[in-house]
PDB file of C-alpha atoms in Angstrom:
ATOM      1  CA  UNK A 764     -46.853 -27.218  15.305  1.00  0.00           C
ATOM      2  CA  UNK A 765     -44.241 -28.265  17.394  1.00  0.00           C
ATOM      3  CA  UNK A 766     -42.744 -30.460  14.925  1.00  0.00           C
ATOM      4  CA  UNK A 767     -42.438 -27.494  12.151  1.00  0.00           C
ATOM      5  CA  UNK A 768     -40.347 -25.148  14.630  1.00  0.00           C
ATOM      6  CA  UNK A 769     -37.280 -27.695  14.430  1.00  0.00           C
ATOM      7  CA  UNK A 770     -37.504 -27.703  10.610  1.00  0.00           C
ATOM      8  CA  UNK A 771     -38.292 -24.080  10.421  1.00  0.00           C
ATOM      9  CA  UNK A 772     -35.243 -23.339  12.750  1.00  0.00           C
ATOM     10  CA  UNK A 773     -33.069 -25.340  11.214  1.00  0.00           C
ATOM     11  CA  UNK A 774     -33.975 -24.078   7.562  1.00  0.00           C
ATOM     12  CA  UNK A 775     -33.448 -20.790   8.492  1.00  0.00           C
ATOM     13  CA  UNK A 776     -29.977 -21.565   9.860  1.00  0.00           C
ATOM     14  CA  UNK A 777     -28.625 -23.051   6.651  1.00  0.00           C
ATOM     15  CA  UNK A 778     -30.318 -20.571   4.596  1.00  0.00           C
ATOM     16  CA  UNK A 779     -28.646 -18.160   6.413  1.00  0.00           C
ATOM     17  CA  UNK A 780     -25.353 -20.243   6.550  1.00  0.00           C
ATOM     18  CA  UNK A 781     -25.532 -19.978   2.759  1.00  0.00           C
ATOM     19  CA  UNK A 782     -25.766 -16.361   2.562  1.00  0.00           C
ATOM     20  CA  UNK A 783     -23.065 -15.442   4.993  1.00  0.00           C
ATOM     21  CA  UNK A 784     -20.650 -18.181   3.446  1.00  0.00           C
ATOM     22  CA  UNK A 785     -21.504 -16.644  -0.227  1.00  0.00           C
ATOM     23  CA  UNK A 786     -20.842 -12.849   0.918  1.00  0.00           C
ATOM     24  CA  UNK A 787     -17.680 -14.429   2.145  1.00  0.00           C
ATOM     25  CA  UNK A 788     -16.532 -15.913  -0.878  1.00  0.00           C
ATOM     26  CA  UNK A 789     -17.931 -13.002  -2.498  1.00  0.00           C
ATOM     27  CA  UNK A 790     -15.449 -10.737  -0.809  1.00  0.00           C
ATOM     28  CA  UNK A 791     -12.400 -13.019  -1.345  1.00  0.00           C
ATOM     29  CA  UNK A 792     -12.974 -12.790  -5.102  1.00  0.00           C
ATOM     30  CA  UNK A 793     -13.729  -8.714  -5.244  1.00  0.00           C
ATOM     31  CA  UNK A 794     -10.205  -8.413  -3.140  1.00  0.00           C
ATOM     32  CA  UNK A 795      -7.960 -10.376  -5.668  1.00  0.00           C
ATOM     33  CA  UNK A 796      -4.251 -10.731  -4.957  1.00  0.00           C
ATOM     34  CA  UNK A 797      -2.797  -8.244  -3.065  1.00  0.00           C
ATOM     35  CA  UNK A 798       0.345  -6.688  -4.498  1.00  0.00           C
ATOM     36  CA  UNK A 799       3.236  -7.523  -2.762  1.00  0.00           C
ATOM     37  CA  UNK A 800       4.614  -4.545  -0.714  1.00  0.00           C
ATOM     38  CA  UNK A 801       8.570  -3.784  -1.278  1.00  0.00           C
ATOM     39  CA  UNK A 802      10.746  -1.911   1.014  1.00  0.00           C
ATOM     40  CA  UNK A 803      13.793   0.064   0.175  1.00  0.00           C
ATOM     41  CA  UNK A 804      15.971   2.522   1.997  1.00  0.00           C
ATOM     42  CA  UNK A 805      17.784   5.520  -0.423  1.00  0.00           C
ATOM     43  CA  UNK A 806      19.262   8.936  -0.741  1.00  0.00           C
ATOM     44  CA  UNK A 807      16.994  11.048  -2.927  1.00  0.00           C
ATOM     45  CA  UNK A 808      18.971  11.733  -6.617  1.00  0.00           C
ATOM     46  CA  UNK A 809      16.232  13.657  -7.956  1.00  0.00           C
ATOM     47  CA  UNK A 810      12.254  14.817  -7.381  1.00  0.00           C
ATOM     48  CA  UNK A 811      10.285  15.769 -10.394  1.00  0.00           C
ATOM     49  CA  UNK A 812       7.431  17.162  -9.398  1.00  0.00           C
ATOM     50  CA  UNK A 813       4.988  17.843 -12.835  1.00  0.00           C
ATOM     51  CA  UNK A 814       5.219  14.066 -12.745  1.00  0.00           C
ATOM     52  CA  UNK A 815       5.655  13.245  -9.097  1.00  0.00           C
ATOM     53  CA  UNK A 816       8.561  10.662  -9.332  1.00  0.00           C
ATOM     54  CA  UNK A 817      11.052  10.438  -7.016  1.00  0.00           C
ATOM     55  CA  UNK A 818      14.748   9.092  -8.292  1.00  0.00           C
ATOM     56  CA  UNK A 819      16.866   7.535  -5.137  1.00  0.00           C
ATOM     57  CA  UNK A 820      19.993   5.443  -5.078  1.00  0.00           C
ATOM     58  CA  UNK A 821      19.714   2.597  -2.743  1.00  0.00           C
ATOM     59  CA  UNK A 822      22.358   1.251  -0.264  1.00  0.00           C
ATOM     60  CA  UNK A 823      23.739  -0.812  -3.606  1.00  0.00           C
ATOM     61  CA  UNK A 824      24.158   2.077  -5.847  1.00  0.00           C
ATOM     62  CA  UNK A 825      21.061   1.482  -8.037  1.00  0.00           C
ATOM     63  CA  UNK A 826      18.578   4.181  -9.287  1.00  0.00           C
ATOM     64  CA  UNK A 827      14.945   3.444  -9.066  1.00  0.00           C
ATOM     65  CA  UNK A 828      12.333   5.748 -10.146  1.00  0.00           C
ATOM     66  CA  UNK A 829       9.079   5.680  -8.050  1.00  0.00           C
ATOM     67  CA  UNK A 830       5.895   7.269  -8.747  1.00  0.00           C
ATOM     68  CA  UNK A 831       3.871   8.463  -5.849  1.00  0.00           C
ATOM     69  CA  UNK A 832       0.300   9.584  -5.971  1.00  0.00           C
ATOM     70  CA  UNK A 833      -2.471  10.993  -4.516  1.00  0.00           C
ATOM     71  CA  UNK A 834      -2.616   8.015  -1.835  1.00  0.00           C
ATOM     72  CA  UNK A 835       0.515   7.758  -1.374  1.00  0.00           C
ATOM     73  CA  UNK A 836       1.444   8.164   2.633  1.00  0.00           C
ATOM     74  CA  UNK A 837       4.245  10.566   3.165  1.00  0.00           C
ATOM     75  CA  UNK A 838       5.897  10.249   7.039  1.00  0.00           C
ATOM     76  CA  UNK A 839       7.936  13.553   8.320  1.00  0.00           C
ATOM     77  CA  UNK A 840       7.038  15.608   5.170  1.00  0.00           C
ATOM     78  CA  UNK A 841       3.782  16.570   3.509  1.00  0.00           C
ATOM     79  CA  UNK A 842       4.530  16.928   0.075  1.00  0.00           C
ATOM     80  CA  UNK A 843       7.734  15.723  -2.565  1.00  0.00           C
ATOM     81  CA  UNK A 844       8.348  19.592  -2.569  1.00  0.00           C
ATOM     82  CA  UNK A 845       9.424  19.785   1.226  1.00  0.00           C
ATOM     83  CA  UNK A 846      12.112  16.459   0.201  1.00  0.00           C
ATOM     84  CA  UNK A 847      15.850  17.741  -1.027  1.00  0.00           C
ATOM     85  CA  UNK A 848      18.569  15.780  -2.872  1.00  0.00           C
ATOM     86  CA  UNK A 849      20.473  13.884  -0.862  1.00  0.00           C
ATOM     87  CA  UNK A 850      17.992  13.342   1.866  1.00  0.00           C
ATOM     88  CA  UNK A 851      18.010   9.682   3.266  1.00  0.00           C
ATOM     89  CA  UNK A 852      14.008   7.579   2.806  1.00  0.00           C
ATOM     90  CA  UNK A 853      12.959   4.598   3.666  1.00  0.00           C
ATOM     91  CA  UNK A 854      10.092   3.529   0.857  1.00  0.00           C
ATOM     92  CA  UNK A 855       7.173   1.077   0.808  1.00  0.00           C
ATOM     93  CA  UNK A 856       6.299   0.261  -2.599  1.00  0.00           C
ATOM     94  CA  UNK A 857       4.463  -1.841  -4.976  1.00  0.00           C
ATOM     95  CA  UNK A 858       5.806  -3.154  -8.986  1.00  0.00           C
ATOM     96  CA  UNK A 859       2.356  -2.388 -11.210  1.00  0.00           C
ATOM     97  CA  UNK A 860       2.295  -1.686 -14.933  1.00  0.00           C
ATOM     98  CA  UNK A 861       3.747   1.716 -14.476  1.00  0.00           C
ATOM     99  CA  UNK A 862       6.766   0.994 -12.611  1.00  0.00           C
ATOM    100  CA  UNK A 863       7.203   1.122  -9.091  1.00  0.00           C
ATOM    101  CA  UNK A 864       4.486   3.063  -7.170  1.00  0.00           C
ATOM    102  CA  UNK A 865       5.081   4.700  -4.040  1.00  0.00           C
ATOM    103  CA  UNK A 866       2.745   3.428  -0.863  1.00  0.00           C
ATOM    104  CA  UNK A 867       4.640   5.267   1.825  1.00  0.00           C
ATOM    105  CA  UNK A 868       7.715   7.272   1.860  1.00  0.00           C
ATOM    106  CA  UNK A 869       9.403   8.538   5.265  1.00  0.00           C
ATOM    107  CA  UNK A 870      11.742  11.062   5.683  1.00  0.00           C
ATOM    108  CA  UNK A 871      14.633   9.873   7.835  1.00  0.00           C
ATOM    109  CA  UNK A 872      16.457  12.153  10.398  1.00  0.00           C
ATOM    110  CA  UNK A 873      19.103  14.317   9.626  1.00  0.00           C
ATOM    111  CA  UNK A 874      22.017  13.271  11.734  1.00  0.00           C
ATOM    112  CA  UNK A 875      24.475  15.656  12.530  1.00  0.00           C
ATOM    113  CA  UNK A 876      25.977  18.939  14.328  1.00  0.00           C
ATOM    114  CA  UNK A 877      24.089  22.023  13.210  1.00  0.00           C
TER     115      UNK A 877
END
């Protein structure tokens, strides 16, 4: 008996070593690769809201169209309707099949005397 608790302890260790190491690998491969997160920083051009894209012109003059959706995180603002032209954003976004999707958009500031 006392020679089968060694081998019975040390089966159940690498039978258990397996299943941990396979739910590991498991969850690596369910994960995929990650989309690579973009940042930009814009003034808003335009904000159609039947198809919730916002148009903004980055510090380099280009116009990018970015789609946000329903998990889309929006910072100082709750909704693309509360955003004006002109307004200055700061964007986190990733490139997909559609275009460029919105992951969190943040209202900057307004600076000035009012």
């Amino acid at each position: 008996m006392k020679r089968q608790l060694p081998v019975f302890i040390l089966l159940t260790f690498f039978v258990s070593l397996c299943l941990v190491g396979g739910s590991l690998t498991m969850a690596a491969d369910m994960s995929g690769n990650p989309a690579q997160v973009l940042e930009i920083e814009g003034r808003v051009l335009a904000i159609d809201i039947e198809r919730s894209v916002l148009t903004i012109r980055d510090q380099d003059r280009q116009r990018h169209n970015i789609h946000s959706g329903m998990d889309t995180i929006f910072v100082g603002f709750n909704s693309l309707n509360e955003l004006g032209k002109k307004q200055e954003v700061k964007l986190w976004y990733q490139v997909d099949a559609d275009g460029l999707k919105a992951i969190k958009i943040e209202k900057k500031l307004d600076v000035g005397c009012g």
